[in-house]
Amino acid sequence: MKLTLFSKIGYKLMVLIVAISYVFYPYVSPSSDDPIKTGEDTGAELTVAVWADPQISNYIVERTKFFDAACEDITYNVDGKVDSVLIAGDIAENGLQCEYQYIADKLVSARTNSFVNAVGNHDVRLKLSYKNTVKNFCDFTNTLNSNVGSEFTVDSLKYSYEINGYKFIVLGTDRTEFEESYFTEEQLSWLDSELADATKEGKPAFVICHQPLKYTHGLPDTWNSPIDSAGSIGKQSDEVKDILNSYNNVFFITGHLHTGIGQYTYEKIGNFHSINLPSLTIDNKDGECNENGIGFIMEAYSDHVLFRARNFAKGTYLPDYDIDIKLSSIDATINDWEDGEVFCGDVTD
């Protein structure tokens, strides 16, 4: 990732400010007693660390101690390598190159085979040039992958990537928006086509978008707004929902709400599963577990997908908050499912 002179200066200032901040917000390394398990340990066909909303900032520096610790956890506390690290948007507070450089430096030696990043509203909303937004975000994602030896590259905010036979479909806004996303008809048709291909043999498909659908995960109340679409994708929420609902074993993974792990984390919506991730670094709310540094290790098996809750900043699993979701058979149809049905392991206290 090539920095401009201004970004180089901004990066050096950011590193200095973070170092000074640790005098006031002491950094604590994660424990090494409860390492991240990979498929070699669990038998999982796919193992992915899933995060959302790090929102690393060049001026809100108290967040960095949780992010730095999470990066240390995924670097030093992994038995082998995870197949990917997935970040569901709002990676940088203002989408600045210096912020992306800080993140890339912290993840340079992460024990992963790849990175799958979705763009969030904070990554795009202050940019005057959408074209530059796309370039900076793609350069950042490509840098992360190059650093860990992956040849995977992207040149668009929307893309798909197959890992161990499982398809990841990443949605990205087609224009600059402040809070919501906007998808052209071309991107919606692309999503439909990608899902048709990904699910034809019964395997689960993972769709990543920063914002969730309206009326899900406690919205609009969890966004503290009386507006129906607040906190969601926006006007195209129903169109995306209809596409997701047309296929079996679809997992819709989002962030944005900064809601802790609890009653608003997982929902069965018609024919698909919706998982809203907590913020990695920002104070979470409305959950049974609102700790900083939390996310999941997602494990895919032949008949179920398990989301193992973990505090990456502390280096510990949180088994009380695991979510285990049964897959449908390849012969199942939409009529075999009831809206909101939960098959295995709803979040428990």
Short mmCIF file of C-alpha atoms in Angstrom, two decimals:
data_model
loop_
_atom_site.label_atom_id
_atom_site.label_comp_id
_atom_site.label_asym_id
_atom_site.label_seq_id
_atom_site.Cartn_x
_atom_site.Cartn_y
_atom_site.Cartn_z
CA MET A 1 0.00 0.00 0.00
CA LYS A 2 1.69 3.18 -1.23
CA LEU A 3 1.23 6.21 1.02
CA THR A 4 1.24 9.83 -0.01
CA LEU A 5 3.62 12.18 1.80
CA PHE A 6 0.69 13.56 3.80
CA SER A 7 -0.39 10.02 4.78
CA LYS A 8 3.17 9.10 5.81
CA ILE A 9 3.27 12.08 8.16
CA GLY A 10 -0.20 11.21 9.45
CA TYR A 11 0.85 7.62 10.07
CA LYS A 12 3.93 8.61 12.07
CA LEU A 13 1.85 11.00 14.16
CA MET A 14 -0.75 8.29 14.72
CA VAL A 15 1.85 5.80 15.95
CA LEU A 16 3.26 8.43 18.32
CA ILE A 17 -0.17 9.34 19.69
CA VAL A 18 -1.03 5.67 20.23
CA ALA A 19 2.25 5.12 22.09
CA ILE A 20 1.52 8.10 24.34
CA SER A 21 -2.06 6.90 24.90
CA TYR A 22 -0.79 3.64 26.41
CA VAL A 23 0.46 5.68 29.35
CA PHE A 24 -3.18 6.55 30.10
CA TYR A 25 -4.86 3.44 28.64
CA PRO A 26 -2.41 0.63 29.51
CA TYR A 27 -2.00 -2.14 26.98
CA VAL A 28 -2.51 -5.71 28.17
CA SER A 29 -1.49 -8.68 26.02
CA PRO A 30 -4.05 -11.46 25.54
CA SER A 31 -3.66 -14.67 27.48
CA SER A 32 -1.94 -17.55 25.72
CA ASP A 33 -3.73 -20.21 27.81
CA ASP A 34 -6.74 -20.63 25.48
CA PRO A 35 -5.39 -20.61 21.90
CA ILE A 36 -7.53 -20.38 18.78
CA LYS A 37 -8.35 -23.84 17.47
CA THR A 38 -8.12 -24.59 13.76
CA GLY A 39 -9.48 -27.44 11.66
CA GLU A 40 -6.57 -29.65 12.65
CA ASP A 41 -7.89 -29.53 16.23
CA THR A 42 -11.65 -29.48 15.61
CA GLY A 43 -12.15 -31.31 12.33
CA ALA A 44 -13.87 -28.25 10.86
CA GLU A 45 -13.77 -27.93 7.07
CA LEU A 46 -13.46 -24.16 7.39
CA THR A 47 -12.24 -21.91 10.22
CA VAL A 48 -12.62 -18.13 9.99
CA ALA A 49 -12.10 -15.36 12.54
CA VAL A 50 -15.00 -12.92 12.14
CA TRP A 51 -14.75 -9.32 13.36
CA ALA A 52 -16.67 -6.13 12.78
CA ASP A 53 -16.25 -2.42 13.42
CA PRO A 54 -12.67 -2.00 14.59
CA GLN A 55 -12.99 1.65 13.44
CA ILE A 56 -9.33 2.32 14.03
CA SER A 57 -8.85 6.06 14.30
CA ASN A 58 -5.93 8.45 14.15
CA TYR A 59 -7.44 10.45 17.00
CA ILE A 60 -9.78 8.16 19.04
CA VAL A 61 -6.84 6.18 20.30
CA GLU A 62 -8.38 4.37 23.29
CA ARG A 63 -9.73 1.78 20.82
CA THR A 64 -6.30 0.70 19.69
CA LYS A 65 -5.42 -1.28 22.82
CA PHE A 66 -8.25 -3.72 22.09
CA PHE A 67 -7.39 -3.92 18.42
CA ASP A 68 -3.68 -4.40 19.07
CA ALA A 69 -4.44 -7.19 21.53
CA ALA A 70 -6.83 -8.89 19.08
CA CYS A 71 -4.13 -8.75 16.41
CA GLU A 72 -1.66 -10.29 18.86
CA ASP A 73 -4.18 -13.05 19.59
CA ILE A 74 -4.62 -13.92 15.90
CA THR A 75 -0.84 -13.80 15.43
CA TYR A 76 0.58 -15.68 18.40
CA ASN A 77 -2.31 -17.69 19.88
CA VAL A 78 -3.29 -19.84 16.89
CA ASP A 79 -2.66 -23.57 16.59
CA GLY A 80 -1.68 -23.58 12.92
CA LYS A 81 -3.53 -21.07 10.74
CA VAL A 82 -7.14 -20.00 10.35
CA ASP A 83 -8.42 -20.11 6.77
CA SER A 84 -9.33 -16.43 6.79
CA VAL A 85 -9.89 -13.32 8.85
CA LEU A 86 -13.18 -11.68 7.89
CA ILE A 87 -13.87 -8.05 8.83
CA ALA A 88 -17.45 -6.92 8.21
CA GLY A 89 -16.87 -3.23 7.63
CA ASP A 90 -16.03 0.00 9.44
CA ILE A 91 -12.41 -1.07 9.48
CA ALA A 92 -11.11 2.52 9.67
CA GLU A 93 -12.86 5.44 11.34
CA ASN A 94 -12.50 7.76 8.38
CA GLY A 95 -11.04 5.55 5.66
CA LEU A 96 -7.68 7.33 5.86
CA GLN A 97 -4.55 5.75 4.44
CA CYS A 98 -2.71 6.26 7.71
CA GLU A 99 -5.44 4.32 9.52
CA TYR A 100 -5.28 1.46 7.02
CA GLN A 101 -1.48 1.42 7.28
CA TYR A 102 -1.68 1.08 11.06
CA ILE A 103 -4.09 -1.86 10.70
CA ALA A 104 -1.95 -3.54 8.04
CA ASP A 105 1.16 -3.26 10.21
CA LYS A 106 -0.60 -4.90 13.15
CA LEU A 107 -1.86 -7.78 11.01
CA VAL A 108 1.29 -8.29 8.95
CA SER A 109 2.13 -11.61 10.62
CA ALA A 110 -1.39 -12.84 11.37
CA ARG A 111 -1.72 -16.63 11.33
CA THR A 112 -4.20 -16.74 8.49
CA ASN A 113 -4.26 -17.81 4.86
CA SER A 114 -6.31 -14.83 3.67
CA PHE A 115 -8.35 -11.74 4.50
CA VAL A 116 -11.93 -11.05 3.43
CA ASN A 117 -12.92 -7.41 4.02
CA ALA A 118 -16.26 -5.67 3.52
CA VAL A 119 -16.44 -1.91 3.26
CA GLY A 120 -18.41 -0.04 5.94
CA ASN A 121 -19.98 3.40 5.99
CA HIS A 122 -17.05 4.83 7.99
CA ASP A 123 -14.68 3.58 5.29
CA VAL A 124 -16.48 5.59 2.61
CA ARG A 125 -18.64 8.36 3.99
CA LEU A 126 -16.17 11.24 4.16
CA LYS A 127 -14.66 10.67 0.74
CA LEU A 128 -15.25 13.20 -2.04
CA SER A 129 -14.10 10.73 -4.68
CA TYR A 130 -15.80 7.33 -4.75
CA LYS A 131 -13.14 6.15 -7.20
CA ASN A 132 -10.39 6.91 -4.67
CA THR A 133 -12.40 5.17 -1.95
CA VAL A 134 -12.50 1.99 -4.01
CA LYS A 135 -8.79 2.20 -4.82
CA ASN A 136 -7.69 2.79 -1.21
CA PHE A 137 -9.87 0.03 0.17
CA CYS A 138 -8.79 -2.47 -2.48
CA ASP A 139 -5.12 -1.56 -2.03
CA PHE A 140 -5.51 -2.11 1.72
CA THR A 141 -7.19 -5.50 1.28
CA ASN A 142 -4.61 -6.59 -1.28
CA THR A 143 -1.78 -5.50 1.03
CA LEU A 144 -3.18 -7.60 3.88
CA ASN A 145 -3.40 -10.65 1.64
CA SER A 146 0.04 -10.13 0.13
CA ASN A 147 1.55 -9.83 3.61
CA VAL A 148 0.32 -13.31 4.59
CA GLY A 149 1.31 -14.89 1.28
CA SER A 150 -2.11 -14.97 -0.35
CA GLU A 151 -2.40 -14.25 -4.07
CA PHE A 152 -6.04 -13.22 -3.72
CA THR A 153 -6.66 -9.66 -4.94
CA VAL A 154 -9.72 -7.45 -5.38
CA ASP A 155 -10.41 -4.47 -7.62
CA SER A 156 -13.99 -3.74 -6.53
CA LEU A 157 -15.92 -3.30 -3.28
CA LYS A 158 -18.09 -6.23 -4.33
CA TYR A 159 -16.41 -9.56 -4.94
CA SER A 160 -16.61 -13.26 -4.22
CA TYR A 161 -13.94 -15.62 -2.97
CA GLU A 162 -13.98 -19.37 -2.44
CA ILE A 163 -12.20 -20.88 0.56
CA ASN A 164 -12.06 -24.65 1.01
CA GLY A 165 -15.07 -25.00 -1.29
CA TYR A 166 -17.15 -22.40 0.58
CA LYS A 167 -18.20 -19.21 -1.21
CA PHE A 168 -17.87 -15.78 0.42
CA ILE A 169 -19.88 -13.05 -1.32
CA VAL A 170 -19.00 -9.51 -0.27
CA LEU A 171 -21.37 -6.61 -0.96
CA GLY A 172 -20.07 -3.05 -1.26
CA THR A 173 -21.89 0.22 -1.76
CA ASP A 174 -21.89 1.49 -5.35
CA ARG A 175 -21.70 5.13 -4.32
CA THR A 176 -20.67 7.26 -1.36
CA GLU A 177 -23.27 7.14 1.42
CA PHE A 178 -23.09 8.47 4.97
CA GLU A 179 -24.81 5.65 6.92
CA GLU A 180 -26.53 3.30 4.47
CA SER A 181 -25.44 1.37 1.37
CA TYR A 182 -26.59 1.69 -2.21
CA PHE A 183 -26.57 -1.24 -4.64
CA THR A 184 -27.14 -0.95 -8.38
CA GLU A 185 -29.40 -3.43 -10.14
CA GLU A 186 -26.23 -4.92 -11.58
CA GLN A 187 -24.89 -5.72 -8.11
CA LEU A 188 -28.24 -7.17 -6.98
CA SER A 189 -28.35 -9.41 -10.06
CA TRP A 190 -24.74 -10.40 -9.40
CA LEU A 191 -25.65 -11.37 -5.81
CA ASP A 192 -28.51 -13.53 -7.08
CA SER A 193 -26.25 -15.26 -9.60
CA GLU A 194 -23.46 -15.82 -7.08
CA LEU A 195 -25.85 -17.37 -4.56
CA ALA A 196 -27.39 -19.65 -7.18
CA ASP A 197 -23.95 -20.99 -8.00
CA ALA A 198 -22.70 -21.18 -4.40
CA THR A 199 -25.67 -23.13 -3.00
CA LYS A 200 -26.41 -25.52 -5.86
CA GLU A 201 -24.69 -28.45 -4.13
CA GLY A 202 -26.10 -27.72 -0.67
CA LYS A 203 -23.04 -26.06 0.83
CA PRO A 204 -23.59 -22.91 2.89
CA ALA A 205 -22.79 -19.55 1.33
CA PHE A 206 -21.66 -16.54 3.35
CA VAL A 207 -22.85 -13.08 2.31
CA ILE A 208 -21.07 -10.19 4.02
CA CYS A 209 -22.50 -6.69 4.19
CA HIS A 210 -21.74 -4.03 6.77
CA GLN A 211 -25.35 -3.02 7.44
CA PRO A 212 -28.09 -5.48 8.43
CA LEU A 213 -31.62 -5.59 7.05
CA LYS A 214 -34.32 -3.33 8.45
CA TYR A 215 -36.49 -4.71 11.26
CA THR A 216 -33.79 -7.23 12.17
CA HIS A 217 -31.48 -7.49 15.19
CA GLY A 218 -33.67 -5.15 17.21
CA LEU A 219 -33.82 -2.38 14.59
CA PRO A 220 -34.71 0.43 14.64
CA ASP A 221 -34.60 0.42 18.47
CA THR A 222 -30.99 -0.80 18.62
CA TRP A 223 -30.10 2.23 16.48
CA ASN A 224 -32.01 4.50 18.87
CA SER A 225 -34.13 5.90 16.07
CA PRO A 226 -37.85 6.12 15.24
CA ILE A 227 -37.09 5.86 11.50
CA ASP A 228 -37.99 2.40 10.15
CA SER A 229 -34.90 1.99 7.97
CA ALA A 230 -32.42 3.45 10.47
CA GLY A 231 -29.31 1.34 11.03
CA SER A 232 -30.02 -0.88 8.03
CA ILE A 233 -28.91 -1.20 4.41
CA GLY A 234 -31.62 1.33 3.62
CA LYS A 235 -34.11 1.49 0.76
CA GLN A 236 -32.94 -1.75 -0.86
CA SER A 237 -33.27 -3.83 2.28
CA ASP A 238 -36.34 -5.71 1.00
CA GLU A 239 -34.71 -6.48 -2.36
CA VAL A 240 -31.64 -7.96 -0.65
CA LYS A 241 -33.86 -9.93 1.72
CA ASP A 242 -35.83 -11.46 -1.16
CA ILE A 243 -32.63 -12.59 -2.88
CA LEU A 244 -31.18 -14.10 0.30
CA ASN A 245 -34.47 -15.86 0.99
CA SER A 246 -34.43 -17.63 -2.38
CA TYR A 247 -31.69 -20.10 -1.41
CA ASN A 248 -30.92 -22.62 1.31
CA ASN A 249 -28.06 -22.40 3.79
CA VAL A 250 -27.30 -18.72 3.30
CA PHE A 251 -25.56 -16.89 6.14
CA PHE A 252 -25.86 -13.09 6.13
CA ILE A 253 -23.04 -11.62 8.23
CA THR A 254 -23.20 -7.95 9.24
CA GLY A 255 -21.93 -5.40 11.78
CA HIS A 256 -22.71 -1.69 12.18
CA LEU A 257 -24.96 -1.82 15.27
CA HIS A 258 -22.28 -2.20 17.99
CA THR A 259 -24.62 -4.59 19.77
CA GLY A 260 -23.04 -7.08 22.15
CA ILE A 261 -23.51 -10.84 21.93
CA GLY A 262 -27.02 -11.73 23.04
CA GLN A 263 -30.61 -11.74 21.90
CA TYR A 264 -29.91 -9.53 18.87
CA THR A 265 -26.94 -11.49 17.52
CA TYR A 266 -28.65 -14.31 15.61
CA GLU A 267 -31.96 -14.52 13.77
CA LYS A 268 -33.50 -17.03 11.39
CA ILE A 269 -35.20 -14.85 8.79
CA GLY A 270 -37.38 -16.88 6.47
CA ASN A 271 -34.98 -19.22 4.70
CA PHE A 272 -31.64 -17.72 5.73
CA HIS A 273 -29.55 -17.08 8.82
CA SER A 274 -28.60 -13.55 9.88
CA ILE A 275 -25.68 -12.91 12.24
CA ASN A 276 -24.93 -9.40 13.48
CA LEU A 277 -21.42 -9.10 14.89
CA PRO A 278 -20.43 -6.98 17.89
CA SER A 279 -17.88 -4.21 17.57
CA LEU A 280 -14.32 -5.35 18.14
CA THR A 281 -13.16 -2.13 19.81
CA ILE A 282 -16.08 0.21 20.51
CA ASP A 283 -18.18 -0.21 23.66
CA ASN A 284 -21.02 -2.63 22.85
CA LYS A 285 -24.55 -2.40 24.16
CA ASP A 286 -27.84 -4.33 24.44
CA GLY A 287 -26.20 -7.73 24.81
CA GLU A 288 -25.53 -10.28 27.53
CA CYS A 289 -21.83 -9.95 26.68
CA ASN A 290 -20.76 -6.38 25.92
CA GLU A 291 -17.01 -6.76 26.43
CA ASN A 292 -14.49 -4.99 24.22
CA GLY A 293 -12.52 -7.22 21.85
CA ILE A 294 -15.26 -9.74 21.10
CA GLY A 295 -16.13 -11.57 17.90
CA PHE A 296 -16.37 -15.18 16.72
CA ILE A 297 -14.38 -18.04 15.33
CA MET A 298 -16.70 -19.48 12.68
CA GLU A 299 -16.35 -23.20 11.95
CA ALA A 300 -18.13 -24.92 9.08
CA TYR A 301 -18.88 -28.64 9.16
CA SER A 302 -20.81 -30.89 6.78
CA ASP A 303 -24.09 -30.48 8.68
CA HIS A 304 -23.76 -27.35 10.80
CA VAL A 305 -21.97 -24.03 11.23
CA LEU A 306 -20.67 -23.15 14.67
CA PHE A 307 -19.91 -19.61 15.79
CA ARG A 308 -17.54 -19.86 18.76
CA ALA A 309 -17.62 -16.64 20.74
CA ARG A 310 -14.20 -15.30 21.67
CA ASN A 311 -12.72 -12.29 23.37
CA PHE A 312 -9.74 -11.74 21.09
CA ALA A 313 -8.37 -8.93 23.24
CA LYS A 314 -8.20 -11.26 26.24
CA GLY A 315 -7.37 -14.43 24.30
CA THR A 316 -10.24 -16.49 25.72
CA TYR A 317 -13.21 -18.38 24.33
CA LEU A 318 -16.68 -17.52 25.67
CA PRO A 319 -18.53 -20.85 25.31
CA ASP A 320 -21.71 -19.59 27.00
CA TYR A 321 -22.33 -17.45 23.90
CA ASP A 322 -21.66 -20.00 21.15
CA ILE A 323 -24.21 -20.26 18.33
CA ASP A 324 -24.62 -23.62 16.56
CA ILE A 325 -26.75 -23.59 13.41
CA LYS A 326 -27.95 -26.73 11.63
CA LEU A 327 -27.80 -26.86 7.83
CA SER A 328 -30.70 -27.95 5.66
CA SER A 329 -30.40 -30.91 3.34
CA ILE A 330 -29.88 -30.32 -0.36
CA ASP A 331 -33.47 -31.47 -1.03
CA ALA A 332 -35.05 -28.96 1.35
CA THR A 333 -37.19 -26.18 -0.09
CA ILE A 334 -38.28 -22.88 1.28
CA ASN A 335 -41.55 -24.48 2.40
CA ASP A 336 -39.67 -26.80 4.76
CA TRP A 337 -38.70 -23.87 6.97
CA GLU A 338 -40.65 -21.63 9.29
CA ASP A 339 -39.86 -17.97 9.64
CA GLY A 340 -37.64 -17.35 12.64
CA GLU A 341 -37.00 -21.05 13.37
CA VAL A 342 -33.82 -21.72 15.35
CA PHE A 343 -32.33 -25.18 15.01
CA CYS A 344 -29.36 -25.36 17.34
CA GLY A 345 -27.88 -23.31 20.11
CA ASP A 346 -29.58 -19.96 20.32
CA VAL A 347 -27.50 -17.57 22.44
CA THR A 348 -27.76 -18.49 26.11
CA ASP A 349 -26.74 -16.82 29.32
#
